[in-house]
PDB file of C-alpha atoms and ligand atoms in Angstrom:
ATOM      1  CA  MET A 413       0.045  -7.479 -26.631  1.00 29.00           C
ATOM      2  CA  SER A 414      -2.136 -10.346 -26.298  1.00 29.00           C
ATOM      3  CA  ALA A 415      -3.353 -10.858 -22.546  1.00 28.00           C
ATOM      4  CA  ARG A 416      -1.598 -13.742 -22.163  1.00 28.00           C
ATOM      5  CA  SER A 417       1.139 -12.165 -22.065  1.00 30.00           C
ATOM      6  CA  GLU A 418       0.509  -9.289 -20.514  1.00 30.00           C
ATOM      7  CA  PRO A 419       2.875  -8.716 -17.077  1.00 31.00           C
ATOM      8  CA  GLY A 420      -0.107  -8.341 -14.717  1.00 34.00           C
ATOM      9  CA  ASP A 421      -1.996 -11.649 -16.046  1.00 37.00           C
ATOM     10  CA  PRO A 422      -4.495 -12.346 -13.439  1.00 37.00           C
ATOM     11  CA  VAL A 423      -3.841 -16.320 -14.020  1.00 38.00           C
ATOM     12  CA  SER A 424      -0.590 -15.788 -13.112  1.00 40.00           C
ATOM     13  CA  ALA A 425      -0.965 -13.800  -9.735  1.00 42.00           C
ATOM     14  CA  LEU A 426      -3.767 -16.464  -8.447  1.00 42.00           C
ATOM     15  CA  VAL A 427      -1.562 -19.094  -8.919  1.00 39.00           C
ATOM     16  CA  SER A 428       1.045 -17.226  -7.440  1.00 46.00           C
ATOM     17  CA  ALA A 429      -0.957 -16.078  -4.479  1.00 46.00           C
ATOM     18  CA  VAL A 430      -2.935 -19.666  -4.123  1.00 42.00           C
ATOM     19  CA  GLY A 431       0.695 -21.477  -4.050  1.00 44.00           C
ATOM     20  CA  LEU A 432       1.947 -19.783  -1.533  1.00 51.00           C
ATOM     21  CA  GLY A 433      -1.186 -19.830   0.629  1.00 47.00           C
ATOM     22  CA  LEU A 434      -2.581 -15.749   0.927  1.00 57.00           C
ATOM     23  CA  VAL A 435      -5.666 -15.149   1.955  1.00 48.00           C
ATOM     24  CA  ASP A 436      -7.785 -13.345  -1.097  1.00 50.00           C
ATOM     25  CA  THR A 437     -11.209 -12.312   1.028  1.00 43.00           C
ATOM     26  CA  SER A 438     -13.667 -10.437   0.344  1.00 43.00           C
ATOM     27  CA  VAL A 439     -14.580 -10.052   3.850  1.00 41.00           C
ATOM     28  CA  PRO A 440     -13.339  -8.415   6.699  1.00 48.00           C
ATOM     29  CA  ALA A 441     -10.213  -9.994   8.077  1.00 49.00           C
ATOM     30  CA  PRO A 442     -11.210 -11.413  11.721  1.00 46.00           C
ATOM     31  CA  ALA A 443     -10.745  -9.297  14.475  1.00 50.00           C
ATOM     32  CA  GLY A 444     -10.661  -9.989  18.376  1.00 59.00           C
ATOM     33  CA  SER A 445     -10.702  -7.030  20.107  1.00 70.00           C
ATOM     34  CA  ALA A 446     -13.766  -4.395  20.006  1.00 76.00           C
ATOM     35  CA  ARG A 447     -14.210  -1.379  18.035  1.00 85.00           C
ATOM     36  CA  ARG A 448     -12.990   1.847  18.950  1.00 90.00           C
ATOM     37  CA  ASP A 449     -16.095   5.083  18.631  1.00 92.00           C
ATOM     38  CA  PRO A 450     -15.084   7.224  14.816  1.00 93.00           C
ATOM     39  CA  THR A 451     -14.435   9.943  17.888  1.00 95.00           C
ATOM     40  CA  GLU A 452     -12.563   8.339  20.390  1.00 96.00           C
ATOM     41  CA  LEU A 453      -9.942   7.569  17.314  1.00 97.00           C
ATOM     42  CA  ARG A 454      -9.762  11.173  16.222  1.00 97.00           C
ATOM     43  CA  GLU A 455      -9.572  12.126  19.806  1.00 97.00           C
ATOM     44  CA  LEU A 456      -6.512   9.430  19.851  1.00 97.00           C
ATOM     45  CA  ALA A 457      -5.107  10.014  16.478  1.00 98.00           C
ATOM     46  CA  GLU A 458      -4.479  14.116  17.170  1.00 97.00           C
ATOM     47  CA  ARG A 459      -2.678  13.207  20.198  1.00 98.00           C
ATOM     48  CA  ALA A 460      -0.637  11.204  19.132  1.00 98.00           C
ATOM     49  CA  GLY A 461       0.128  13.345  15.979  1.00 98.00           C
ATOM     50  CA  ARG A 462       1.259  15.967  18.302  1.00 98.00           C
ATOM     51  CA  GLU A 463       2.759  13.996  20.628  1.00 98.00           C
ATOM     52  CA  LEU A 464       4.674  11.058  17.787  1.00 98.00           C
ATOM     53  CA  GLU A 465       6.139  14.179  15.328  1.00 98.00           C
ATOM     54  CA  GLY A 466       9.448  13.486  16.022  1.00 97.00           C
ATOM     55  CA  ALA A 467      10.383  10.356  16.915  1.00 98.00           C
ATOM     56  CA  PRO A 468      11.446   7.536  15.739  1.00 98.00           C
ATOM     57  CA  ALA A 469       9.726   5.181  13.673  1.00 98.00           C
ATOM     58  CA  LEU A 470      10.379   2.126  15.292  1.00 98.00           C
ATOM     59  CA  GLU A 471       8.134   4.089  18.201  1.00 98.00           C
ATOM     60  CA  ILE A 472       5.367   4.852  16.168  1.00 98.00           C
ATOM     61  CA  ALA A 473       4.870   1.594  15.010  1.00 98.00           C
ATOM     62  CA  ARG A 474       4.908   0.393  18.684  1.00 98.00           C
ATOM     63  CA  TRP A 475       2.280   2.719  19.446  1.00 98.00           C
ATOM     64  CA  ALA A 476       0.058   2.099  16.951  1.00 98.00           C
ATOM     65  CA  VAL A 477       0.681  -1.786  17.555  1.00 97.00           C
ATOM     66  CA  GLU A 478       0.266  -0.984  21.920  1.00 97.00           C
ATOM     67  CA  THR A 479      -3.095   1.042  20.993  1.00 97.00           C
ATOM     68  CA  PHE A 480      -5.132  -1.289  18.641  1.00 97.00           C
ATOM     69  CA  GLY A 481      -3.914  -4.587  18.733  1.00 96.00           C
ATOM     70  CA  ASP A 482      -5.195  -7.311  15.486  1.00 96.00           C
ATOM     71  CA  ARG A 483      -7.630  -3.834  14.815  1.00 97.00           C
ATOM     72  CA  PHE A 484      -4.100  -2.594  13.144  1.00 98.00           C
ATOM     73  CA  CYS A 485      -2.920  -3.497   9.810  1.00 98.00           C
ATOM     74  CA  VAL A 486      -0.401  -2.668   7.554  1.00 98.00           C
ATOM     75  CA  THR A 487      -0.617  -2.074   3.829  1.00 97.00           C
ATOM     76  CA  SER A 488       1.703  -2.425   0.995  1.00 97.00           C
ATOM     77  CA  SER A 489       2.596  -1.614  -2.152  1.00 95.00           C
ATOM     78  CA  MET A 490       4.826  -4.288  -2.649  1.00 96.00           C
ATOM     79  CA  ALA A 491       7.429  -1.490  -3.636  1.00 94.00           C
ATOM     80  CA  ASP A 492       9.990  -2.715  -0.954  1.00 95.00           C
ATOM     81  CA  ALA A 493       9.061  -4.528   2.530  1.00 97.00           C
ATOM     82  CA  VAL A 494      10.286  -1.922   5.142  1.00 98.00           C
ATOM     83  CA  LEU A 495       7.379  -0.689   6.905  1.00 98.00           C
ATOM     84  CA  ALA A 496       6.191  -4.635   6.580  1.00 98.00           C
ATOM     85  CA  HIS A 497       9.681  -4.974   8.630  1.00 98.00           C
ATOM     86  CA  LEU A 498       9.558  -2.291  10.485  1.00 98.00           C
ATOM     87  CA  VAL A 499       6.190  -3.507  12.108  1.00 98.00           C
ATOM     88  CA  SER A 500       6.982  -6.973  12.049  1.00 98.00           C
ATOM     89  CA  ARG A 501       9.723  -6.366  14.757  1.00 98.00           C
ATOM     90  CA  VAL A 502       6.984  -5.294  16.920  1.00 98.00           C
ATOM     91  CA  ALA A 503       4.022  -7.179  16.568  1.00 98.00           C
ATOM     92  CA  PRO A 504       5.214 -10.231  14.566  1.00 98.00           C
ATOM     93  CA  GLY A 505       1.984 -11.459  12.631  1.00 98.00           C
ATOM     94  CA  VAL A 506       0.839  -8.307  11.586  1.00 98.00           C
ATOM     95  CA  ASP A 507      -1.771  -8.526   8.443  1.00 98.00           C
ATOM     96  CA  VAL A 508      -0.016  -7.143   5.956  1.00 98.00           C
ATOM     97  CA  VAL A 509      -3.101  -5.526   3.353  1.00 98.00           C
ATOM     98  CA  PHE A 510      -1.712  -5.694  -0.463  1.00 98.00           C
ATOM     99  CA  LEU A 511      -4.012  -4.476  -3.329  1.00 97.00           C
ATOM    100  CA  ASP A 512      -3.733  -7.008  -5.631  1.00 98.00           C
ATOM    101  CA  THR A 513      -5.083  -5.076  -9.049  1.00 97.00           C
ATOM    102  CA  GLY A 514      -4.550  -7.537 -11.163  1.00 97.00           C
ATOM    103  CA  LEU A 515      -2.244  -5.201 -13.436  1.00 97.00           C
ATOM    104  CA  HIS A 516       0.880  -5.115 -11.273  1.00 97.00           C
ATOM    105  CA  PHE A 517       4.231  -5.767 -12.424  1.00 97.00           C
ATOM    106  CA  PRO A 518       5.903  -9.957 -12.315  1.00 97.00           C
ATOM    107  CA  GLU A 519       8.422  -7.840 -10.000  1.00 97.00           C
ATOM    108  CA  THR A 520       5.921  -6.602  -7.677  1.00 97.00           C
ATOM    109  CA  LEU A 521       4.132  -9.998  -7.246  1.00 98.00           C
ATOM    110  CA  ALA A 522       7.350 -11.601  -6.538  1.00 98.00           C
ATOM    111  CA  VAL A 523       8.112  -9.185  -3.962  1.00 98.00           C
ATOM    112  CA  ARG A 524       4.666 -10.120  -2.076  1.00 98.00           C
ATOM    113  CA  ASP A 525       5.604 -13.422  -2.446  1.00 98.00           C
ATOM    114  CA  GLU A 526       8.888 -13.134  -1.131  1.00 98.00           C
ATOM    115  CA  VAL A 527       7.492 -10.818   1.847  1.00 98.00           C
ATOM    116  CA  ALA A 528       4.754 -13.753   3.043  1.00 98.00           C
ATOM    117  CA  ARG A 529       7.737 -16.763   2.719  1.00 98.00           C
ATOM    118  CA  ARG A 530      10.457 -14.301   4.669  1.00 97.00           C
ATOM    119  CA  LEU A 531       9.135 -11.751   7.248  1.00 98.00           C
ATOM    120  CA  PRO A 532       6.919 -13.130  10.150  1.00 98.00           C
ATOM    121  CA  VAL A 533       3.612 -11.230   9.198  1.00 98.00           C
ATOM    122  CA  ASN A 534      -0.118 -12.556   7.477  1.00 98.00           C
ATOM    123  CA  VAL A 535       0.207 -11.396   3.878  1.00 98.00           C
ATOM    124  CA  ARG A 536      -3.773 -10.494   2.624  1.00 98.00           C
ATOM    125  CA  SER A 537      -4.078 -10.210  -0.578  1.00 97.00           C
ATOM    126  CA  ILE A 538      -6.939  -8.326  -1.315  1.00 97.00           C
ATOM    127  CA  ARG A 539      -8.272  -8.727  -5.383  1.00 97.00           C
ATOM    128  CA  PRO A 540     -10.925  -6.077  -6.987  1.00 98.00           C
ATOM    129  CA  ARG A 541     -14.294  -7.552  -7.233  1.00 97.00           C
ATOM    130  CA  LEU A 542     -14.340  -7.759 -10.797  1.00 98.00           C
ATOM    131  CA  THR A 543     -11.440  -9.920 -12.718  1.00 98.00           C
ATOM    132  CA  VAL A 544      -9.431  -7.014 -15.844  1.00 97.00           C
ATOM    133  CA  GLY A 545     -11.046  -9.707 -18.293  1.00 97.00           C
ATOM    134  CA  GLN A 546     -15.154  -8.830 -16.421  1.00 98.00           C
ATOM    135  CA  GLN A 547     -13.971  -4.689 -16.133  1.00 97.00           C
ATOM    136  CA  ASP A 548     -13.020  -4.707 -19.883  1.00 97.00           C
ATOM    137  CA  GLY A 549     -16.443  -6.481 -20.451  1.00 97.00           C
ATOM    138  CA  GLU A 550     -18.019  -4.052 -18.239  1.00 97.00           C
ATOM    139  CA  TYR A 551     -16.637  -0.977 -18.344  1.00 97.00           C
ATOM    140  CA  GLY A 552     -14.401  -1.175 -21.927  1.00 96.00           C
ATOM    141  CA  PRO A 553     -10.917  -2.089 -22.905  1.00 96.00           C
ATOM    142  CA  ARG A 554      -8.239  -0.065 -20.676  1.00 94.00           C
ATOM    143  CA  LEU A 555      -9.932   1.693 -18.691  1.00 96.00           C
ATOM    144  CA  PHE A 556      -6.922   3.182 -16.848  1.00 94.00           C
ATOM    145  CA  ASN A 557      -6.311   4.868 -20.278  1.00 92.00           C
ATOM    146  CA  LYS A 558      -9.705   6.005 -20.418  1.00 92.00           C
ATOM    147  CA  SER A 559     -10.839   6.996 -17.280  1.00 93.00           C
ATOM    148  CA  PRO A 560      -7.852   6.328 -14.160  1.00 92.00           C
ATOM    149  CA  ASP A 561      -9.529   7.589 -11.221  1.00 92.00           C
ATOM    150  CA  GLU A 562     -12.592   5.141 -11.902  1.00 95.00           C
ATOM    151  CA  CYS A 563     -10.353   2.474 -12.945  1.00 96.00           C
ATOM    152  CA  CYS A 564      -8.419   2.848  -9.072  1.00 94.00           C
ATOM    153  CA  GLN A 565     -11.807   3.245  -7.469  1.00 96.00           C
ATOM    154  CA  LEU A 566     -12.621  -0.445  -9.298  1.00 97.00           C
ATOM    155  CA  ARG A 567      -9.306  -1.854  -8.561  1.00 97.00           C
ATOM    156  CA  LYS A 568      -7.331  -0.346  -5.336  1.00 95.00           C
ATOM    157  CA  VAL A 569     -10.305   2.287  -3.308  1.00 95.00           C
ATOM    158  CA  GLU A 570     -13.125  -0.173  -2.872  1.00 96.00           C
ATOM    159  CA  PRO A 571     -10.806  -2.895  -2.145  1.00 97.00           C
ATOM    160  CA  LEU A 572      -8.792  -1.428   0.669  1.00 96.00           C
ATOM    161  CA  GLU A 573     -12.109   0.339   2.258  1.00 95.00           C
ATOM    162  CA  ARG A 574     -13.105  -3.746   1.993  1.00 96.00           C
ATOM    163  CA  ALA A 575      -9.445  -4.823   3.784  1.00 97.00           C
ATOM    164  CA  LEU A 576      -9.855  -2.418   6.283  1.00 97.00           C
ATOM    165  CA  ALA A 577     -12.950  -2.660   7.770  1.00 94.00           C
ATOM    166  CA  GLY A 578     -12.111  -4.973  10.157  1.00 93.00           C
ATOM    167  CA  TYR A 579      -9.238  -2.373  11.599  1.00 97.00           C
ATOM    168  CA  ASP A 580      -9.538   0.696  13.472  1.00 97.00           C
ATOM    169  CA  ALA A 581      -6.473   1.600  11.902  1.00 98.00           C
ATOM    170  CA  TRP A 582      -3.786   1.475   9.123  1.00 97.00           C
ATOM    171  CA  ALA A 583      -0.373   1.811   8.634  1.00 98.00           C
ATOM    172  CA  ALA A 584       0.976   3.273   5.058  1.00 97.00           C
ATOM    173  CA  GLY A 585       4.672   3.850   3.995  1.00 96.00           C
ATOM    174  CA  LEU A 586       4.143   6.965   2.688  1.00 95.00           C
ATOM    175  CA  ARG A 587       6.851   9.765   2.786  1.00 95.00           C
ATOM    176  CA  ARG A 588       6.992  13.683   2.667  1.00 95.00           C
ATOM    177  CA  GLU A 589      10.049  13.738   0.182  1.00 91.00           C
ATOM    178  CA  GLU A 590       8.628  11.737  -2.413  1.00 85.00           C
ATOM    179  CA  SER A 591       6.567  14.481  -3.659  1.00 81.00           C
ATOM    180  CA  PRO A 592       4.873  17.802  -3.107  1.00 87.00           C
ATOM    181  CA  THR A 593       1.206  16.527  -2.239  1.00 86.00           C
ATOM    182  CA  ARG A 594       3.707  14.410   0.370  1.00 90.00           C
ATOM    183  CA  ALA A 595       5.029  16.889   2.124  1.00 94.00           C
ATOM    184  CA  ASN A 596       3.209  17.319   4.870  1.00 95.00           C
ATOM    185  CA  THR A 597       2.231  14.065   5.648  1.00 96.00           C
ATOM    186  CA  PRO A 598       1.566  13.435   9.299  1.00 97.00           C
ATOM    187  CA  VAL A 599       2.935  10.442  11.430  1.00 98.00           C
ATOM    188  CA  VAL A 600      -0.545  10.329  12.685  1.00 98.00           C
ATOM    189  CA  THR A 601      -3.645  11.433  11.723  1.00 97.00           C
ATOM    190  CA  PHE A 602      -7.316  10.683  11.574  1.00 97.00           C
ATOM    191  CA  ASP A 603      -8.865   9.452   8.073  1.00 94.00           C
ATOM    192  CA  ALA A 604     -12.111  10.865   8.336  1.00 94.00           C
ATOM    193  CA  ARG A 605     -13.406   9.143   5.209  1.00 91.00           C
ATOM    194  CA  ARG A 606     -13.064   6.405   6.628  1.00 92.00           C
ATOM    195  CA  GLY A 607     -13.165   6.811  10.184  1.00 95.00           C
ATOM    196  CA  LYS A 608     -10.052   4.895  11.396  1.00 97.00           C
ATOM    197  CA  VAL A 609      -6.565   6.208  11.893  1.00 98.00           C
ATOM    198  CA  LYS A 610      -3.861   6.165   9.858  1.00 98.00           C
ATOM    199  CA  VAL A 611      -0.285   5.610  11.109  1.00 98.00           C
ATOM    200  CA  ASN A 612       2.957   6.915   8.511  1.00 98.00           C
ATOM    201  CA  PRO A 613       5.457   5.800  10.718  1.00 98.00           C
ATOM    202  CA  ILE A 614       8.241   6.705   8.252  1.00 98.00           C
ATOM    203  CA  ALA A 615       6.607   9.329   7.241  1.00 98.00           C
ATOM    204  CA  ALA A 616       9.535  11.868   7.841  1.00 98.00           C
ATOM    205  CA  TRP A 617      12.125   9.265   5.832  1.00 98.00           C
ATOM    206  CA  THR A 618      14.519  10.685   3.262  1.00 96.00           C
ATOM    207  CA  GLN A 619      15.066   7.699   0.749  1.00 92.00           C
ATOM    208  CA  ALA A 620      18.835   7.700   2.185  1.00 96.00           C
ATOM    209  CA  ASP A 621      16.948   6.173   5.541  1.00 98.00           C
ATOM    210  CA  VAL A 622      14.649   3.974   3.360  1.00 96.00           C
ATOM    211  CA  ASP A 623      18.093   3.022   1.359  1.00 96.00           C
ATOM    212  CA  ALA A 624      19.736   2.852   4.446  1.00 98.00           C
ATOM    213  CA  TYR A 625      17.296   0.335   6.730  1.00 98.00           C
ATOM    214  CA  ILE A 626      17.098  -2.007   3.308  1.00 97.00           C
ATOM    215  CA  ALA A 627      20.233  -2.341   3.832  1.00 97.00           C
ATOM    216  CA  ARG A 628      20.403  -2.818   7.080  1.00 98.00           C
ATOM    217  CA  TRP A 629      17.723  -5.294   7.322  1.00 98.00           C
ATOM    218  CA  ASN A 630      18.278  -7.132   3.976  1.00 97.00           C
ATOM    219  CA  VAL A 631      14.116  -6.316   3.664  1.00 98.00           C
ATOM    220  CA  PRO A 632      12.427  -7.488   0.097  1.00 97.00           C
ATOM    221  CA  VAL A 633      12.505  -4.934  -2.350  1.00 97.00           C
ATOM    222  CA  ASN A 634      11.025  -4.523  -5.840  1.00 96.00           C
ATOM    223  CA  GLU A 635      14.100  -5.346  -8.817  1.00 96.00           C
ATOM    224  CA  LEU A 636      12.520  -2.369 -11.041  1.00 95.00           C
ATOM    225  CA  PHE A 637      14.272   0.411  -8.823  1.00 93.00           C
ATOM    226  CA  ARG A 638      16.864  -0.937 -10.502  1.00 93.00           C
ATOM    227  CA  ARG A 639      15.952  -0.266 -13.528  1.00 92.00           C
ATOM    228  CA  GLY A 640      14.751   2.921 -13.516  1.00 89.00           C
ATOM    229  CA  TYR A 641      11.663   3.425 -11.971  1.00 91.00           C
ATOM    230  CA  GLY A 642      11.413   5.849  -9.334  1.00 87.00           C
ATOM    231  CA  SER A 643       7.874   4.744  -7.689  1.00 87.00           C
ATOM    232  CA  ILE A 644       5.723   1.101  -8.457  1.00 91.00           C
ATOM    233  CA  GLY A 645       1.534   0.823  -9.576  1.00 93.00           C
ATOM    234  CA  CYS A 646       0.199  -1.029 -11.851  1.00 95.00           C
ATOM    235  CA  TRP A 647       2.062  -1.741 -15.076  1.00 94.00           C
ATOM    236  CA  PRO A 648      -0.255   0.208 -17.485  1.00 93.00           C
ATOM    237  CA  CYS A 649       0.416   3.748 -15.707  1.00 91.00           C
ATOM    238  CA  THR A 650       4.285   3.294 -14.374  1.00 92.00           C
ATOM    239  CA  ARG A 651       7.106   4.535 -16.681  1.00 86.00           C
ATOM    240  CA  ARG A 652      10.642   5.415 -15.892  1.00 83.00           C
ATOM    241  CA  THR A 653      11.344   8.408 -14.579  1.00 84.00           C
ATOM    242  CA  ARG A 654      14.444  10.479 -15.897  1.00 77.00           C
ATOM    243  CA  ALA A 655      17.406  13.008 -14.217  1.00 74.00           C
ATOM    244  CA  GLY A 656      15.804  15.580 -12.143  1.00 76.00           C
ATOM    245  CA  GLU A 657      11.823  14.225 -11.764  1.00 75.00           C
ATOM    246  CA  ASP A 658      10.544  13.555  -8.550  1.00 78.00           C
ATOM    247  CA  PRO A 659      10.356   9.282  -7.858  1.00 72.00           C
ATOM    248  CA  ARG A 660       6.481   9.412  -8.577  1.00 68.00           C
ATOM    249  CA  ALA A 661       6.488  11.620 -11.982  1.00 70.00           C
ATOM    250  CA  GLY A 662       6.547   8.424 -13.789  1.00 72.00           C
ATOM    251  CA  ARG A 663       3.140   7.610 -12.219  1.00 74.00           C
ATOM    252  CA  TRP A 664       0.030   8.547 -14.374  1.00 61.00           C
ATOM    253  CA  ALA A 665       2.347  10.267 -16.588  1.00 67.00           C
ATOM    254  CA  MET A 666       0.202  10.922 -19.010  1.00 71.00           C
ATOM    255  CA  PHE A 667      -2.627  12.449 -16.602  1.00 63.00           C
ATOM    256  CA  GLU A 668      -2.868  15.454 -14.185  1.00 62.00           C
ATOM    257  CA  LYS A 669      -3.685  12.623 -11.469  1.00 59.00           C
ATOM    258  CA  THR A 670      -0.904  11.649  -8.896  1.00 64.00           C
ATOM    259  CA  GLU A 671      -2.739   9.883  -6.746  1.00 61.00           C
ATOM    260  CA  CYS A 672      -4.340   6.441  -6.931  1.00 61.00           C
ATOM    261  CA  GLY A 673      -7.427   7.633  -4.302  1.00 61.00           C
ATOM    262  CA  LEU A 674      -6.190   5.758  -1.240  1.00 64.00           C
ATOM    263  CA  HIS A 675      -4.043   8.549   0.453  1.00 64.00           C
ATOM    264  CA  LEU A 676      -6.571  11.205  -0.210  1.00 65.00           C
TER     265      LEU A 676
HETATM  266  S1  SF4 B1058      -3.120   2.914 -11.027  1.00 69.77           S
HETATM  267 FE1  SF4 B1058      -3.235   2.056 -13.009  1.00 69.77          FE
HETATM  268  S2  SF4 B1058      -3.965  -0.076 -13.919  1.00 69.77           S
HETATM  269 FE2  SF4 B1058      -3.746   0.730 -11.877  1.00 69.77          FE
HETATM  270  S3  SF4 B1058      -5.873   0.634 -10.585  1.00 69.77           S
HETATM  271 FE3  SF4 B1058      -5.111   2.894 -11.197  1.00 69.77          FE
HETATM  272  S4  SF4 B1058      -5.753   3.607 -13.418  1.00 69.77           S
HETATM  273 FE4  SF4 B1058      -5.804   1.632 -13.016  1.00 69.77          FE
END
């Protein structure tokens, strides 16, 4: 397969993002309010984790918006736009961070573009420091086949650290049902590695809850779900799931790896 025809072609991704006016930035988002002390953030997270367990997702999102204001953002893999939509109901204009690895399926980029067009959110499309070609030159081609942890570090983990620099809290769409490694996901926790509060408003949702929300609100959803994918990441590391497998079984299927490092 030539570089030109690869699904995650960074050139087409760039054209798409620029055409929509998405911001691809190497600097933190501007933030109006003052940064909170990590000790205070930890206390806030621990109390909210206890008090909001069992609360509706919208209430958890509202707490985050009211507590952190513009120092709160949503992250999205653009598998679907459920979390972005949910938070936008209590915070129109909220920042939605998408990690544009340069190796996404075109269907994923289409969801990102649809979210930017249709939802009242500010999509921030964040790219790694190195293009795929530059990474190939420095680390050798197809690093994802040789050292996926290193590839994820370069293309996801470091860009997320950079993207989150201007926030005290971030929301992710993790759900306990997705895999054994996510079974104990709290609704609010302190992300000690980053010194930030992490909010998981839909942690307790089942797939049926997600499907019902998508249908109720006509939320953008990745076309690949209809083609047998249970979970969607970069195209080199994602395959269709088989009957009986958990939804994330198609991610890094040839490795022991189950998480990209964003949520560890
Ligand atoms: S998911 Fe695969 S291609 Fe994407 S950053 Fe991780 S190792 Fe690289």
